[in-house]
Short mmCIF file of C-alpha atoms in Angstrom, two decimals:
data_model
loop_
_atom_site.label_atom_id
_atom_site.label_comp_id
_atom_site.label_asym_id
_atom_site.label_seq_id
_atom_site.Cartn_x
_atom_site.Cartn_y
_atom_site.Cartn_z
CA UNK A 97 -64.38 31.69 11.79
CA UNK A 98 -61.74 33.83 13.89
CA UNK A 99 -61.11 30.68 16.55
CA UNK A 100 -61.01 28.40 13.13
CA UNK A 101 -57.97 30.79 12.13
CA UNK A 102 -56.44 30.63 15.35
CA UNK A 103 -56.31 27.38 15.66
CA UNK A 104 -54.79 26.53 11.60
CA UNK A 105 -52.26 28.91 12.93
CA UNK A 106 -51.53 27.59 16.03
CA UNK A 107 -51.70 23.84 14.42
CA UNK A 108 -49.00 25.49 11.87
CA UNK A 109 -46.58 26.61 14.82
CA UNK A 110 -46.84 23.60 16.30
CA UNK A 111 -45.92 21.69 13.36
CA UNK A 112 -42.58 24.12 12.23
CA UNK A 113 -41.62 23.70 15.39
CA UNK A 114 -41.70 19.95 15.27
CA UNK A 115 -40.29 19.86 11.95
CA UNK A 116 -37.57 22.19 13.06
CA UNK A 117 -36.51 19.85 16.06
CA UNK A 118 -36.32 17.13 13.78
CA UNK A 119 -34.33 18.74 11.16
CA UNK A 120 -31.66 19.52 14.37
CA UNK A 121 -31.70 15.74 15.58
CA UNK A 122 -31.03 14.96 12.15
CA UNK A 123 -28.07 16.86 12.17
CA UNK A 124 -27.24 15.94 15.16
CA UNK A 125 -27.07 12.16 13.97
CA UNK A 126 -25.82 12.49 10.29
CA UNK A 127 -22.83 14.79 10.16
CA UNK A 128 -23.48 15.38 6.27
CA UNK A 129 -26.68 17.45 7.41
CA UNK A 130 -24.68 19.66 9.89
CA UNK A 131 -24.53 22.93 8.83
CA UNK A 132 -21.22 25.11 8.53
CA UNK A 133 -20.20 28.63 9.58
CA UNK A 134 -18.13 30.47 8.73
CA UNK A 135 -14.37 30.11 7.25
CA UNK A 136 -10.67 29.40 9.04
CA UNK A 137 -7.35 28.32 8.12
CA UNK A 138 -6.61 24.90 10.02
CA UNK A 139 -3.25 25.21 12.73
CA UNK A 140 -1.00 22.14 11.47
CA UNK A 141 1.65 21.12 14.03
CA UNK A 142 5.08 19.56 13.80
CA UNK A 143 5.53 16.33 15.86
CA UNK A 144 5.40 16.08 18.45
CA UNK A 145 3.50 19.09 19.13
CA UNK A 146 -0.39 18.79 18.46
CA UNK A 147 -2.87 21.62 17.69
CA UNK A 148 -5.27 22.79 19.77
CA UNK A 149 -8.21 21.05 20.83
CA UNK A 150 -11.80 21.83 19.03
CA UNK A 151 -13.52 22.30 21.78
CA UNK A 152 -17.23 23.08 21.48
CA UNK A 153 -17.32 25.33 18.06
CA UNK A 154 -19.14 25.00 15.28
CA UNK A 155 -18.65 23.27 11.89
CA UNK A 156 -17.12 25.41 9.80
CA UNK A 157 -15.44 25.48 6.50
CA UNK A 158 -11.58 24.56 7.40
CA UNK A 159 -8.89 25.67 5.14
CA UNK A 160 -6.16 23.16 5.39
CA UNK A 161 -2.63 23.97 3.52
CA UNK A 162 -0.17 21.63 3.20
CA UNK A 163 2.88 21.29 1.50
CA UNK A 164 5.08 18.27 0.12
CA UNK A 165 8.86 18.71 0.29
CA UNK A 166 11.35 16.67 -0.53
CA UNK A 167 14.51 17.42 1.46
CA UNK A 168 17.86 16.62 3.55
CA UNK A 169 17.80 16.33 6.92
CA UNK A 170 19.35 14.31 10.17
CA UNK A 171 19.14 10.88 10.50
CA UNK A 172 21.66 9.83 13.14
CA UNK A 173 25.07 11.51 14.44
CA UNK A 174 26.82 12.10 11.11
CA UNK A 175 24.32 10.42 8.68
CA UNK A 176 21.95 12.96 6.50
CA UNK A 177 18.82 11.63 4.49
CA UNK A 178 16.89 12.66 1.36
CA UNK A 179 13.78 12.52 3.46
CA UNK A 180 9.88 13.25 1.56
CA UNK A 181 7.95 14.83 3.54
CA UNK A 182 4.57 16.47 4.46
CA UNK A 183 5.16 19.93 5.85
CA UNK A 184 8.86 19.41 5.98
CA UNK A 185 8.63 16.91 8.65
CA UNK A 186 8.61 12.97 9.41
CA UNK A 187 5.93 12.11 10.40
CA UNK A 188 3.72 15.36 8.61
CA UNK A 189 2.06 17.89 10.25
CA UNK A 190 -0.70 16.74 12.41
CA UNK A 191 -4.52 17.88 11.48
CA UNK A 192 -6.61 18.54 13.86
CA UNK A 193 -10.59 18.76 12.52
CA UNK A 194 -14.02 18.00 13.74
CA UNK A 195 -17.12 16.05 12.87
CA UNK A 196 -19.35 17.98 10.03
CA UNK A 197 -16.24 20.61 9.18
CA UNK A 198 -15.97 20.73 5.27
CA UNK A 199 -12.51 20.72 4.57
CA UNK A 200 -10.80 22.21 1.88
CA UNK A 201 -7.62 20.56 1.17
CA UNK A 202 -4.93 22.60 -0.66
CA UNK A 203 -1.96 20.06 -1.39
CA UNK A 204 1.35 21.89 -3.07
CA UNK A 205 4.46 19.92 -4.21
CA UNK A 206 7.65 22.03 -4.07
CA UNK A 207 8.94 23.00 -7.46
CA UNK A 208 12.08 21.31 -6.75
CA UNK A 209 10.83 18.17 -6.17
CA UNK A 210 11.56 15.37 -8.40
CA UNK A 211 8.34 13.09 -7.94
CA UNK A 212 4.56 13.37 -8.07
CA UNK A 213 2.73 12.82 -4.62
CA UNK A 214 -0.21 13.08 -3.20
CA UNK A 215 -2.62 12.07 0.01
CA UNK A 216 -4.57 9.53 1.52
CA UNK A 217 -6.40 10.36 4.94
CA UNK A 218 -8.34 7.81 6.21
CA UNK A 219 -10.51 10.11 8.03
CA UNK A 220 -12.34 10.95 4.62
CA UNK A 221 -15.25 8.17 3.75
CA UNK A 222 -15.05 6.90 0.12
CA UNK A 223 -12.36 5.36 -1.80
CA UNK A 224 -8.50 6.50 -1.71
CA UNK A 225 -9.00 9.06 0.48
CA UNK A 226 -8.50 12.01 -1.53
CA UNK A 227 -5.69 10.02 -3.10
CA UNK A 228 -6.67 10.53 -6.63
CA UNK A 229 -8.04 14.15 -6.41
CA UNK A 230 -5.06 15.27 -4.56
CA UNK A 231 -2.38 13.45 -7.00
CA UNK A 232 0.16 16.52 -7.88
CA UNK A 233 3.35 16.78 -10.00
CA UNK A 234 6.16 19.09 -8.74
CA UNK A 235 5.50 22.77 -8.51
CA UNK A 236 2.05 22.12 -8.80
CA UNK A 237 -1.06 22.30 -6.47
CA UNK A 238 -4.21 20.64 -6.07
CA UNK A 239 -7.62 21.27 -4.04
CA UNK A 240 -10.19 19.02 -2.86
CA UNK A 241 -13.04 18.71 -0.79
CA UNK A 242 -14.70 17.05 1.95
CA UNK A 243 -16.78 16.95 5.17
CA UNK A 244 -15.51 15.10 8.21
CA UNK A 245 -17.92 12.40 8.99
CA UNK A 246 -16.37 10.04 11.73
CA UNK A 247 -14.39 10.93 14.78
CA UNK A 248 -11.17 9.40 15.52
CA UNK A 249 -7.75 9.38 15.00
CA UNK A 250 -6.33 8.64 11.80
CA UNK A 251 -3.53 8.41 9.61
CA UNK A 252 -2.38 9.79 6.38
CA UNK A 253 0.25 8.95 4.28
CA UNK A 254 0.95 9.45 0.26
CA UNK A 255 -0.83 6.75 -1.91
CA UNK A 256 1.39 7.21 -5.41
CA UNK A 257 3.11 4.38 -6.65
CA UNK A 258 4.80 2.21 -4.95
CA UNK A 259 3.19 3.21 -1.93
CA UNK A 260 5.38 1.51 0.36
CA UNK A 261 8.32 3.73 -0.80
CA UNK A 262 6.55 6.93 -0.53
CA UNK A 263 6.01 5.94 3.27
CA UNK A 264 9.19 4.60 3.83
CA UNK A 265 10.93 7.78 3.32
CA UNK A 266 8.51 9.54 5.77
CA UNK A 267 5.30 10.42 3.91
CA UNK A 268 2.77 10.14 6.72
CA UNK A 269 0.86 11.87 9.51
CA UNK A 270 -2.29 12.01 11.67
CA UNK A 271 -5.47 13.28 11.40
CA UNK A 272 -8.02 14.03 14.55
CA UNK A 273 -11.38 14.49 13.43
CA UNK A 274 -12.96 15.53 17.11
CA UNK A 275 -16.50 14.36 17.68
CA UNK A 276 -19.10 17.30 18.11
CA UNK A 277 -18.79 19.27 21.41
CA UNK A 278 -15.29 17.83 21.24
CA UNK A 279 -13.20 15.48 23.68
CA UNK A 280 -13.14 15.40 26.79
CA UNK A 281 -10.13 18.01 28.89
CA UNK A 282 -6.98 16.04 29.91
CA UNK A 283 -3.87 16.73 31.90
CA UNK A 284 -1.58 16.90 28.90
CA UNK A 285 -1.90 16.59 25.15
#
């Protein structure tokens, strides 16, 4: 009876274990199974700059916070444009993320803008992109969610009507969603 016992328990070690390594390969394989840790705010750079790599962390719960101004700037020697802009800057901020991160996207659009906006990043699977969830009228904010599937480089730009405008006058950006264990080092970023 005792060697009986040992060996159901042994049989049921053997079998976590396996079950345990398989849950890990799984998440390994399909990003929406990845667990997250922990909570940070997400370093958005100006062009031309970039953030810092990834590197080998974990998922985690990324806190990104962007804002949508509408404003006058530089063009040429002499010639100023109303510019819109993600961040305060054409092209936007750039977003630097990584496969299984859950992002949560807090878009604001300055109270003295005079036109809705809103986002579409490629990097996020389904349709529009956040575009609809994110759309925002001035001095207002919206949030949205969702979990970086697919590395690569992407861009962003705002989807409102006519969409062609919106990017025209310099809504649009890029968004890095690293591959687990991150990319590779290089000379220069």
């Amino acid at each position: 009876m005792r060697s009986f016992v040992q060996f159901f328990l042994m049989a049921a070690l053997i079998m976590v274990s396996f079950t345990s390594c398989e849950k890990v390969q799984a998440a390994k394989e399909d990003p929406e199974m990845m667990k997250v840790y922990g909570e940070s705010e997400a370093e958005l750079t100006a062009p031309p700059f970039v953030p810092r790599p990834v590197g080998n962390r974990a998922a985690t719960k990324l806190i990104v916070n962007m804002e949508v101004v509408e404003k006058e700037m530089k063009m040429a020697d002499g010639v100023t444009y109303n510019y819109w802009t993600f961040d305060g800057t054409v092209p936007g901020s750039f977003i630097r993320v990584r496969v299984g991160d859950e992002v949560e996207f807090h878009l604001k659009n300055h109270p003295d803008n005079k036109l809705p906006h809103n986002i579409d990043l490629h990097a996020v699977t389904g349709q529009g992109g956040g575009a609809e969830a994110s759309f925002v009228a001035p001095g207002r904010e919206s949030v949205f969610n969702f979990k970086a599937l697919n590395p690569g480089l992407y861009v962003y730009h705002c989807a409102t009507a006519p969409v062609g405008m919106h990017i025209a006058n310099g809504m649009y950006g890029l968004i890095m969603v690293e591959p687990e264990g991150g990319l590779p080092p290089v000379d220069k970023e």
